[in-house]
Coordinates of C-alpha atoms in Angstrom, one line a residue:
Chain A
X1 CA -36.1 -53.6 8.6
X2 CA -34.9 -52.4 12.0
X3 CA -35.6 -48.9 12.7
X4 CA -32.6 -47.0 14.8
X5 CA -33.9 -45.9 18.1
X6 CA -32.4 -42.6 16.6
X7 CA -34.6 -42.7 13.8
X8 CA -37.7 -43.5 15.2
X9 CA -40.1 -40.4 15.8
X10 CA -39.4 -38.5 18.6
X11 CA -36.5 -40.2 18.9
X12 CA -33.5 -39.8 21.3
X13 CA -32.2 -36.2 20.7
X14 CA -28.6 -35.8 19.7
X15 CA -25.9 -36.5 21.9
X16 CA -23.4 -33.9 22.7
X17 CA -21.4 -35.9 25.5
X18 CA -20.9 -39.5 26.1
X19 CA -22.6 -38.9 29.4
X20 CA -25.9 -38.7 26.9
X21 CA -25.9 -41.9 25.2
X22 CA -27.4 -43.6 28.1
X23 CA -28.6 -47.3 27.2
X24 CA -27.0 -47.0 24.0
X25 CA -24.2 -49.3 23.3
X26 CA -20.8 -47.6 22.8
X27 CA -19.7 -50.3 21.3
X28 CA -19.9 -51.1 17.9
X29 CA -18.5 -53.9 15.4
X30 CA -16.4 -53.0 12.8
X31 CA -17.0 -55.8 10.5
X32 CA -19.9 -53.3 8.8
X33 CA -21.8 -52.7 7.2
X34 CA -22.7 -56.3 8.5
X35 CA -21.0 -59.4 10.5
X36 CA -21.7 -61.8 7.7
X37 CA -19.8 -59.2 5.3
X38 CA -16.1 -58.9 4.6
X39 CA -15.0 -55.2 4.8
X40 CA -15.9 -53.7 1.4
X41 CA -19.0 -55.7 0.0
X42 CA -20.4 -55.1 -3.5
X43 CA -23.3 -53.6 -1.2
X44 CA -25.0 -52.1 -4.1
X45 CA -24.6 -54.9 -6.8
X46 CA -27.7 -56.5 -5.5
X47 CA -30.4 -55.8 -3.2
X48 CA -34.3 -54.3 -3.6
X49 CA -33.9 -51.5 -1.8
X50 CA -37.2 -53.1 0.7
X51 CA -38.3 -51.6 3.3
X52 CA -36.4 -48.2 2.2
X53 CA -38.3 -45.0 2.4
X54 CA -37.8 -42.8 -0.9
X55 CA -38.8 -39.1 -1.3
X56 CA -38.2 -37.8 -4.7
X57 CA -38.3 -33.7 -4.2
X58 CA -39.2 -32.7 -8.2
X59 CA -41.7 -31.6 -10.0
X60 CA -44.3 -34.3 -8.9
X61 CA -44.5 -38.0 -10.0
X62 CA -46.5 -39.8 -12.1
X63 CA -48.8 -42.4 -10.7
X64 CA -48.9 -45.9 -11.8
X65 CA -46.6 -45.6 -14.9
X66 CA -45.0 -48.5 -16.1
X67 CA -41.2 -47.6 -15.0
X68 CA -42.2 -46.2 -11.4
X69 CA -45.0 -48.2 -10.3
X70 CA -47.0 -47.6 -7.0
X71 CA -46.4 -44.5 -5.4
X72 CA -46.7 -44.7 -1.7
X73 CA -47.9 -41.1 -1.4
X74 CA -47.5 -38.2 -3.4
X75 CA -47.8 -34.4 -2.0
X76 CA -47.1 -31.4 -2.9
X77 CA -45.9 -28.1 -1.1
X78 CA -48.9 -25.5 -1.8
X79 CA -49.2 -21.6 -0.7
X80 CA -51.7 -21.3 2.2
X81 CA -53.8 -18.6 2.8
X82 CA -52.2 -16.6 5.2
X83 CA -48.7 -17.0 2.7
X84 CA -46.7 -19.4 4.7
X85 CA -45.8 -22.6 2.6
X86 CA -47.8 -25.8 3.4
X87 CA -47.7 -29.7 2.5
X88 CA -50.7 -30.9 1.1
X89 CA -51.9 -34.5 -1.1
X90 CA -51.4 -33.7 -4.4
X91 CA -53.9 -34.7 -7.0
X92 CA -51.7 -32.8 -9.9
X93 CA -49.2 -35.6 -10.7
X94 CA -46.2 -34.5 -12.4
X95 CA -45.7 -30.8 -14.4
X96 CA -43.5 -31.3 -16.7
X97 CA -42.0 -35.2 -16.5
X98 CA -38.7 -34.3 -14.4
X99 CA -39.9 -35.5 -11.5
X100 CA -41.4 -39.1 -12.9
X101 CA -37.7 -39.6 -14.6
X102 CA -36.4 -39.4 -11.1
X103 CA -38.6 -41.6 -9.9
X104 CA -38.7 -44.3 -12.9
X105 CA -34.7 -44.4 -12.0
X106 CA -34.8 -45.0 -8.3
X107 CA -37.3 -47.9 -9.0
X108 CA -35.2 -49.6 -11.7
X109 CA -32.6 -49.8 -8.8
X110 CA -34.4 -50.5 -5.5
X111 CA -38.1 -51.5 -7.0
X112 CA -38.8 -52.4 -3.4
X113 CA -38.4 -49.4 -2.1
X114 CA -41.7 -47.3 -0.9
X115 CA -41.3 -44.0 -3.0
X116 CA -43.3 -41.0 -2.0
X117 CA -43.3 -37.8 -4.8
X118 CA -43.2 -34.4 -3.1
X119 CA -44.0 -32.0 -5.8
X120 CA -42.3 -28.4 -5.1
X121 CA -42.1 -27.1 -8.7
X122 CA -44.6 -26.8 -11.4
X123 CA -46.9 -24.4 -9.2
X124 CA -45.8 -21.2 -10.7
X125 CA -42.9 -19.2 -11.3
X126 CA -42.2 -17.2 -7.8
X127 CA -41.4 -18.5 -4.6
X128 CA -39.5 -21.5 -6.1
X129 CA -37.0 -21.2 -3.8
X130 CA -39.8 -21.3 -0.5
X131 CA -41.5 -24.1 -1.9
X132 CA -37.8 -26.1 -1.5
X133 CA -37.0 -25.3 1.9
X134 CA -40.3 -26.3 2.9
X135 CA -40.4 -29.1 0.7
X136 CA -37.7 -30.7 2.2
X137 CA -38.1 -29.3 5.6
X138 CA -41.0 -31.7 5.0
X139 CA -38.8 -34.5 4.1
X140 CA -36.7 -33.9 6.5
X141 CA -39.4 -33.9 9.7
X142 CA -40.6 -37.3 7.6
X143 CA -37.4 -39.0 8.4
X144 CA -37.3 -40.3 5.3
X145 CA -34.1 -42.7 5.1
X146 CA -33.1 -41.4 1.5
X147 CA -34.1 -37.8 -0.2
X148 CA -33.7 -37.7 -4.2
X149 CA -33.1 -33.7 -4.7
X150 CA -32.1 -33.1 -8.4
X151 CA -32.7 -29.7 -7.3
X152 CA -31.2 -26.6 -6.4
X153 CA -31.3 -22.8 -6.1
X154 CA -28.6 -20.4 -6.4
X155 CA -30.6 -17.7 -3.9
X156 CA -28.1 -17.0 -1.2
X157 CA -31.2 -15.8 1.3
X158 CA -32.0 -19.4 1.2
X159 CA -28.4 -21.1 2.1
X160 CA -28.0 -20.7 5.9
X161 CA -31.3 -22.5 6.3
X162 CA -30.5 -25.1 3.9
X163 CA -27.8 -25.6 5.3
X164 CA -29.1 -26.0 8.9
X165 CA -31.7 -28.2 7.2
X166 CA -28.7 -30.8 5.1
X167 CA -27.1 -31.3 8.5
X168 CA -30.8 -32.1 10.5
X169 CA -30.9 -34.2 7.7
X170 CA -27.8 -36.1 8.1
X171 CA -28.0 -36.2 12.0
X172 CA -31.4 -37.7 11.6
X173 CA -30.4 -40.3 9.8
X174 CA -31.8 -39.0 5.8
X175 CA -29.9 -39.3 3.1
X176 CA -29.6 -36.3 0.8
X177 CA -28.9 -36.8 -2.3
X178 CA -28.3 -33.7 -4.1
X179 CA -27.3 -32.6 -8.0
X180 CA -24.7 -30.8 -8.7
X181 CA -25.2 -27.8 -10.6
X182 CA -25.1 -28.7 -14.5
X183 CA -23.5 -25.2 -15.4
X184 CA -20.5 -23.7 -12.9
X185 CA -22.7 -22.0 -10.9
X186 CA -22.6 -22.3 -7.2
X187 CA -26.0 -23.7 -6.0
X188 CA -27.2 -25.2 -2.8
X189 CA -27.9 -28.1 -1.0
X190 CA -25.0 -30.1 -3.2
X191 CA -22.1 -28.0 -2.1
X192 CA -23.0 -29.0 1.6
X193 CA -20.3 -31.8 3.3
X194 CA -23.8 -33.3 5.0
X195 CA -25.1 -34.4 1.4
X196 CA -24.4 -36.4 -1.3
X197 CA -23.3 -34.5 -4.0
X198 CA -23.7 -35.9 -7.5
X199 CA -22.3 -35.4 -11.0
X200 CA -22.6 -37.3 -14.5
X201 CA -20.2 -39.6 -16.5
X202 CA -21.3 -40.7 -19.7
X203 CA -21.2 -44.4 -19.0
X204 CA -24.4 -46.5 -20.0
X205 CA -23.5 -48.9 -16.9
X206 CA -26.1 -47.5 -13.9
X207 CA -24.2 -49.5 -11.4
X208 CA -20.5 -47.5 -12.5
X209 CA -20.3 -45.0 -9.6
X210 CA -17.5 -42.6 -9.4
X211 CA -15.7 -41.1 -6.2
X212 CA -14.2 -37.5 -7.1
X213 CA -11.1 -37.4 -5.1
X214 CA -11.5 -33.5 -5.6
X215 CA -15.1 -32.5 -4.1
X216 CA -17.3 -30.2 -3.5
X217 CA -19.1 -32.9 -5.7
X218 CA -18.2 -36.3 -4.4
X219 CA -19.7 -39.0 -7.0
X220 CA -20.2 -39.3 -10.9
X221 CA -23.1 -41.7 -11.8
X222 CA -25.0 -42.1 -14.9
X223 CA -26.1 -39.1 -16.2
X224 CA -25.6 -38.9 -19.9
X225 CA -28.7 -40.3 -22.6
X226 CA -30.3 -42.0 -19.4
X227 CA -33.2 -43.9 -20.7
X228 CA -36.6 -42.5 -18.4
X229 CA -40.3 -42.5 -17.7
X230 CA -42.2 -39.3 -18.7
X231 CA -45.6 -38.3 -19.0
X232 CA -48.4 -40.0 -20.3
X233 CA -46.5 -43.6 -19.8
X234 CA -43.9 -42.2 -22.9
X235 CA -40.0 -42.3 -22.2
X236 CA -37.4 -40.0 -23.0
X237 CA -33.8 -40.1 -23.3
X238 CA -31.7 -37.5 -20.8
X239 CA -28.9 -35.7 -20.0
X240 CA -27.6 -33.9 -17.0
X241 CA -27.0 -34.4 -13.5
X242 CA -30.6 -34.4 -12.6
X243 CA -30.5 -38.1 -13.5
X244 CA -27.0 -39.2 -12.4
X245 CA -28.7 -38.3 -8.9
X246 CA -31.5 -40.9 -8.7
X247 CA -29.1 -43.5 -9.4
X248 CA -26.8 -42.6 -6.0
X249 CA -30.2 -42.0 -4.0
X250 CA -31.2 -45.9 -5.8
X251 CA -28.0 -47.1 -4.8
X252 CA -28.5 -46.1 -1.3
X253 CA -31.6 -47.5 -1.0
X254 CA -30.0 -50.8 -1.9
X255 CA -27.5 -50.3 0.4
X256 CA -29.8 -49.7 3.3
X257 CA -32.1 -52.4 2.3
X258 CA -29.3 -54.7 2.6
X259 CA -28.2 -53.3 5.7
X260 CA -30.3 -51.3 7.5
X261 CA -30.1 -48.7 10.1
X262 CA -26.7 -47.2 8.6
X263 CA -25.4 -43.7 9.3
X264 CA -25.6 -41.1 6.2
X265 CA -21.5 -41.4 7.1
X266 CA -21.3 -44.7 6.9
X267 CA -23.4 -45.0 3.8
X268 CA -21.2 -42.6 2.4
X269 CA -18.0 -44.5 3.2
X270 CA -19.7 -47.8 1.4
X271 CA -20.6 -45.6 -1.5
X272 CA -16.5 -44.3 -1.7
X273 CA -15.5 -47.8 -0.8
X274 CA -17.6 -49.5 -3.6
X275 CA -17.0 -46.7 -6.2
X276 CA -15.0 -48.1 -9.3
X277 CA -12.3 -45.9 -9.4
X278 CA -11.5 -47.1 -5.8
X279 CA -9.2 -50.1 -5.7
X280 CA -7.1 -52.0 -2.7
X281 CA -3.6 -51.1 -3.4
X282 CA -1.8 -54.1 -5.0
Chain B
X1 CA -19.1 17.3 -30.7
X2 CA -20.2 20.0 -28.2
X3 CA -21.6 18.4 -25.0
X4 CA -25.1 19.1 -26.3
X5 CA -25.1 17.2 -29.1
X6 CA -23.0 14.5 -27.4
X7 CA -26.3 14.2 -24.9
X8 CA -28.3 14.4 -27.9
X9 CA -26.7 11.3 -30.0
X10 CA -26.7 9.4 -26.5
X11 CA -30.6 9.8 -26.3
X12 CA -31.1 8.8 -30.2
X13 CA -29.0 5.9 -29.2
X14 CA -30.6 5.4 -26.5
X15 CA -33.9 5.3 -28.2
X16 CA -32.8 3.1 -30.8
X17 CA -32.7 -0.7 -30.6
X18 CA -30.3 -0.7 -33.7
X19 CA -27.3 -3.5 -32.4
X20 CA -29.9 -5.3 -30.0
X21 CA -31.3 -7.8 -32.6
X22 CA -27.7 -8.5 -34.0
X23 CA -26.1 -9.0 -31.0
X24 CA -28.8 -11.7 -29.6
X25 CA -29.2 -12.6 -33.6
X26 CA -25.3 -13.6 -33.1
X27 CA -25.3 -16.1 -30.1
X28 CA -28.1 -18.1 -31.9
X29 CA -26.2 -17.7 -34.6
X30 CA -23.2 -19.5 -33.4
X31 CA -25.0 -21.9 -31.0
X32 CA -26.1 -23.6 -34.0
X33 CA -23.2 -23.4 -35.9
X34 CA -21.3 -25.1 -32.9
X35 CA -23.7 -27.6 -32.8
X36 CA -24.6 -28.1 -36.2
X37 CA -28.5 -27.8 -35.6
X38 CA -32.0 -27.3 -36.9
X39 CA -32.5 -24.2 -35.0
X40 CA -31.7 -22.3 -31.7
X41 CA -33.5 -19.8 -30.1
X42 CA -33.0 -17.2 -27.2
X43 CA -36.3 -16.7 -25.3
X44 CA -37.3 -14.2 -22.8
X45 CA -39.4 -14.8 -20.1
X46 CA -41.6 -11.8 -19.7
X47 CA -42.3 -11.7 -15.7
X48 CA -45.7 -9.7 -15.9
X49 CA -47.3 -11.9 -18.1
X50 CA -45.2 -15.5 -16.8
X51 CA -44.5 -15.9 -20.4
X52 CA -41.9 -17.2 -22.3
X53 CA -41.3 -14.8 -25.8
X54 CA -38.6 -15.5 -28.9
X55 CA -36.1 -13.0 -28.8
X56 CA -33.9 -14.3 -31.3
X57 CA -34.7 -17.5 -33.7
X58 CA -32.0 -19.0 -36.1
X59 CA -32.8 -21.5 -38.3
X60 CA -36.0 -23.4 -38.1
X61 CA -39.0 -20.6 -37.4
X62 CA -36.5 -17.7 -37.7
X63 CA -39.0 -15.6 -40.4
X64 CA -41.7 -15.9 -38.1
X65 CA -41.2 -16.8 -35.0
X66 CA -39.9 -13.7 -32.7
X67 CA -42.0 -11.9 -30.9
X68 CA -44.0 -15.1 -30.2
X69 CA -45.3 -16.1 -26.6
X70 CA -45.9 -19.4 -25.0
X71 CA -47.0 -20.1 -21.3
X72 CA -43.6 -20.1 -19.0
X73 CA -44.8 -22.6 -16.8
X74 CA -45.7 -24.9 -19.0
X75 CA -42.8 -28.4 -20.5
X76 CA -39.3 -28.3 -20.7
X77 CA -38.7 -25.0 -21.1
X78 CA -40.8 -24.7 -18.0
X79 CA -38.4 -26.9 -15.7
X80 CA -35.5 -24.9 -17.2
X81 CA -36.6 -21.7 -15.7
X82 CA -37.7 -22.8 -12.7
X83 CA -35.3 -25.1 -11.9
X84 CA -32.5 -22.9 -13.0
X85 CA -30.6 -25.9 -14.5
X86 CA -29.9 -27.5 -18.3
X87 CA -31.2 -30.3 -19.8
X88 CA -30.9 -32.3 -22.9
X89 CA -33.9 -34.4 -23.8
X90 CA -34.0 -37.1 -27.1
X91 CA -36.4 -39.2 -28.2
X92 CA -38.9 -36.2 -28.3
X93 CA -40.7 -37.3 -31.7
X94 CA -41.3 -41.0 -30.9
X95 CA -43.7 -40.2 -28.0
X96 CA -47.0 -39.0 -27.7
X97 CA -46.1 -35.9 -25.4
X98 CA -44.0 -33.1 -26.1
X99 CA -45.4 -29.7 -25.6
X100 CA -46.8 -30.8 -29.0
X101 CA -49.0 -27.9 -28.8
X102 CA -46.5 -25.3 -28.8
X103 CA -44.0 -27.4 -30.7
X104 CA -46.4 -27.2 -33.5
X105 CA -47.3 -23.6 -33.0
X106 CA -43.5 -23.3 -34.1
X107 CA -44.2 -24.9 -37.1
X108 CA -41.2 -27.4 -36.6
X109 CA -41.4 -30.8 -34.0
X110 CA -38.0 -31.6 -32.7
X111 CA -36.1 -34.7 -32.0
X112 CA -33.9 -33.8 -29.6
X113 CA -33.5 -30.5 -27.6
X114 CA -31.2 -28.8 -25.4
X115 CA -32.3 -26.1 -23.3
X116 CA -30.3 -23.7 -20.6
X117 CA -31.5 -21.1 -18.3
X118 CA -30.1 -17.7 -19.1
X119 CA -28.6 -16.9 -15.5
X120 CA -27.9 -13.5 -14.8
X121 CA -26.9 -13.2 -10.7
X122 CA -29.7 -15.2 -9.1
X123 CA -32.7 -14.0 -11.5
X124 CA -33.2 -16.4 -14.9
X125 CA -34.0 -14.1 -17.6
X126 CA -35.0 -16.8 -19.7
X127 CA -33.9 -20.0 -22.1
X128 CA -31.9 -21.0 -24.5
X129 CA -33.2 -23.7 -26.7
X130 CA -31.2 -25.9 -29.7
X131 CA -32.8 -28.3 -31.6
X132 CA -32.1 -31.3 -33.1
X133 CA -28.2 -31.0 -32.7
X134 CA -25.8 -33.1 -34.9
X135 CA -25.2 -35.5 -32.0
X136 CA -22.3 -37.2 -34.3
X137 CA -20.4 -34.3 -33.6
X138 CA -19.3 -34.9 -29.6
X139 CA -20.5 -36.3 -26.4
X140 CA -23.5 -35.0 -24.9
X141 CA -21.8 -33.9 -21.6
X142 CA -19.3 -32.0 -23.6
X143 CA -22.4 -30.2 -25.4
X144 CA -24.0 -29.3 -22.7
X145 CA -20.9 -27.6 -20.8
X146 CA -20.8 -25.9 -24.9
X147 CA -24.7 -25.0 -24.4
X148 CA -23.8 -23.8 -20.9
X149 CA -21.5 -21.0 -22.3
X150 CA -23.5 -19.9 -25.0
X151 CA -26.6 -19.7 -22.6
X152 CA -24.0 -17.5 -20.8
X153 CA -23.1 -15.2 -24.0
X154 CA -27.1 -14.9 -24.3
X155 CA -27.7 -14.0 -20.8
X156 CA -25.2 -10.9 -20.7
X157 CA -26.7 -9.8 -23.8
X158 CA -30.6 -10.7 -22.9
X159 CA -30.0 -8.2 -19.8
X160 CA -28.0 -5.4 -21.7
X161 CA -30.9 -5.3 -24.1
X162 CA -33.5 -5.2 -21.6
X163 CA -31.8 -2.3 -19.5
X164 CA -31.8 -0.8 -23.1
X165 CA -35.3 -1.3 -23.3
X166 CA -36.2 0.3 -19.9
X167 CA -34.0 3.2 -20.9
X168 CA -36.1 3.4 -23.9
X169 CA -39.4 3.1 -22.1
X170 CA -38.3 6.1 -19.9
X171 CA -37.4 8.3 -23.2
X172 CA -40.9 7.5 -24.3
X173 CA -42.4 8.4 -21.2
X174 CA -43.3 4.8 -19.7
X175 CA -41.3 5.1 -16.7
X176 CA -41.6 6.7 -13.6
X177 CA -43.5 10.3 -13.2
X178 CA -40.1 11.7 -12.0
X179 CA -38.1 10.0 -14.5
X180 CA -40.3 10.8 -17.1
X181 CA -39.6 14.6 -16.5
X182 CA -35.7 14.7 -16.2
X183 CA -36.1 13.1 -19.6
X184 CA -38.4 15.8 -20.5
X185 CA -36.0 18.4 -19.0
X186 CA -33.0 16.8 -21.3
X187 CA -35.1 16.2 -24.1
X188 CA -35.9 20.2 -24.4
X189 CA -32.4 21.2 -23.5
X190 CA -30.7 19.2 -26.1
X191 CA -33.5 20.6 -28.9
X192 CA -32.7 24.0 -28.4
X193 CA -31.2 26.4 -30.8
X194 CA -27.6 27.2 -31.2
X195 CA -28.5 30.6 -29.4
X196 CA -30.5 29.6 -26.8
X197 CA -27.4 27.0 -25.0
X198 CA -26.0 29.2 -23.3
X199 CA -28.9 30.7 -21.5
X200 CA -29.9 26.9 -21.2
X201 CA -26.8 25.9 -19.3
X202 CA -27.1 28.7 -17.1
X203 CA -30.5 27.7 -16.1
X204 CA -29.2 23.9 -16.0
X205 CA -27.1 25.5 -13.9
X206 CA -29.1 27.6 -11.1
X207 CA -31.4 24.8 -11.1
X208 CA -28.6 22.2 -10.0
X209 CA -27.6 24.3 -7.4
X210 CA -30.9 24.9 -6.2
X211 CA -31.5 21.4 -5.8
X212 CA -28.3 20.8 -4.1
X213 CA -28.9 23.8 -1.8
X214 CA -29.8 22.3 1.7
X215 CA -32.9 24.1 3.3

């Protein structure tokens, strides 16, 4: 996989003029995601999702079950001594099983993909909200190329520097995928323009994605009796947006393992293009 | 009623927690009604002691169960409150894990349950829990925007009973020092006798305005 010069640590900072682009071509071919393509490719019917870099943001993975496999690192965000919120290996695993249904999902999808767990729940019961924003502040500085978050907090302290955080995100080349809030409450990152927002339809097909012609949330993926991994190798059967998520960040790894090094935006745009609900006018 | 013994009946109503038990009793009431089920529970988490207590149990556990504590940290219930969000989770039985510990300690291991965080602004006052619902009755996304509005119904009533409850606390002296001894000061005006109001008000009275009197 080819890494974008913009993606690469300590890459080129952002452009704010043409003048900045320097060496960068200007020019770019709009036969995408890929010259071998027609316009709108099934890009997410096939594909392994290989050389794709996954951070699930939960409560912790699982190692080594059966429906997530290897685990390509697994930390979690821990209180340090002086208070502020550190990233640490995590021993722990997974606190409840939330987190390991994420990840079994993302792996039936793209099971080439490396997936790394960062666990920011399942510590406690204060602070929840911290241990996001530095979980994915985490993910963020990792440049990880997709971020499962079926997570998110209704704490309004917290939304400016989400906020700041979903668009680093999306300028650096991460894809968030975010959860819409199950109950009509308005919760953050998924109401951001900069993610990917996800909701459920009650489809058993985890390949039928939606495009909501009337965000905030933007897609509708498989959400409803989901077959997952849980703890102790079992499996459950769930319900709610939490696992209609996994399958868009899946899907996107596909998509980027097919065709690697494109934008969050253009990603986006293949996800709308390919969605079923979006047809070429007869 | 004379203003005295209006204060008076709005302290022994104050002190009593007649109403509270029906009125949470009532949204677990219909929550399993709606959704034809085993049982459903509202349970508070108690912050001081991160634990998760039954407020109100219908069905399934309901002679014995309220007033019982589990860790809040701790399975399903667990991810509800920190998370924030619902969830509905089947196929509980056939696996080897469920919180079996504390599904046991209940007396009753589900199939299937449904459980929603009790929002109330941006604090979670706790979970509501169904279990085993008749899923022949609709789809699951259309039960959990259902479970979504019960959870709401329990939340407004979870918090007016626990503002109750602090109220009570203050009657009985658990509150603050100063709060403890307005109560005191009402308590002992609304006890006196039928002769004794008047002189009572008037020291209500100078007392007020000495208070409000700038130095």
């Amino acid at each position: 996989m080819t890494t974008p010069h913009w993606k690469s640590p300590g890459g080129e900072p952002l452009t704010w003029r043409l003048t900045d682009l320097g060496d960068a071509p200007l020019t770019l071919d709009s036969r995408w995601p890929s010259p071998e393509l027609p316009p709108q490719p099934l890009a997410t019917a096939t594909g392994t999702g290989a050389g794709v870099r996954v951070c699930v943001v939960d409560s912790g993975v699982v190692p080594d079950h059966p429906q997530v496999g290897r685990l390509d690192g697994s930390f979690a965000v821990r209180t340090g001594p002086d208070g502020q919120q550190v990233v640490e290996p995590d021993e722990i695993g997974d606190t409840c099983g939330h987190g390991t249904a994420c990840a079994g999902i993302i792996r039936s999808l793209a099971p080439d993909c490396e997936l790394v767990s960062l666990r920011v729940l399942g510590s406690g019961l204060s602070g929840t909200g911290e241990a996001l924003l530095a979980g994915l502040r985490w993910a963020v500085e990792q440049r990880f190329d997709v971020i499962n978050m079926s997570l998110s907090t209704t704490k309004r302290d917290f939304v400016l520097r989400l906020h700041q955080l979903a668009d680093s995100a999306y300028f650096a080349g991460s894809l968030l995928v975010a959860s819409a809030h199950n109950l009509r409450v308005e919760s953050f990152p998924w109401r951001f323009s900069s993610v990917i927002s996800v909701g459920s339809h009650d489809l058993p097909d985890p390949l039928h994605l939606l495009y909501n012609p009337v965000p905030p949330v933007e897609f509708f993926a498989r959400g409803v009796e989901v077959p997952v991994a849980w703890l102790e190798g079992g499996t459950r059967r769930c319900t709610g947006n939490s696992f209609a998520t996994p399958h868009v960040a899946g899907l996107c790894a596909r998509i980027l393992g097919n065709h690697p090094g494109l934008t969050p935006f253009q990603v986006k745009s293949l996800l709308h293009l390919t969605s079923a609900n979006v047809r070429r006018a007869p | 009623m004379n203003p005295q013994d209006a204060l008076a009946t709005a302290l022994a109503v104050t002190d009593s927690d007649t109403g509270h038990r029906e009125l949470l009793q009532s949204v677990v009431e219909a929550a399993r009604g709606v959704f034809g089920a085993r049982a459903a529970s509202i349970i508070g988490l108690d912050p001081g002691t991160e634990e998760l207590v039954f407020e109100a149990v219908s069905g399934e556990g309901e002679d014995f169960l309220v007033g019982n504590r589990f860790p809040a940290a701790r399975g399903i219930a667990g991810w509800v409150l920190v998370s924030a969000e619902p969830v509905i989770v089947d196929d509980l039985a056939q696996n080897p894990v469920f919180d079996r510990d504390i599904a046991e300690s209940t007396r009753y291991v589900p199939d299937a349950l449904m459980a929603a965080p009790l929002l109330h602004g941006d604090r979670v006052l706790g979970v509501l829990e169904v279990l085993d619902r008749d899923v022949r009755r609709q789809s699951a996304l259309r039960d959990l925007d259902w479970l979504g509005l019960f959870a709401a119904q329990a939340a407004a009533a979870l918090a007016t009973v626990q503002r109750a409850r602090s109220a009570r606390q203050v009657l009985h002296g658990e509150g603050s020092a100063e709060l403890t001894e307005v109560v005191a000061l009402v308590q002992a005006f609304t006890a006196l006798p039928a002769e004794r109001r008047d002189a009572g008000r008037r020291l209500l009275q100078a007392l007020t305005e000495a208070l409000a009197a700038r130095p």
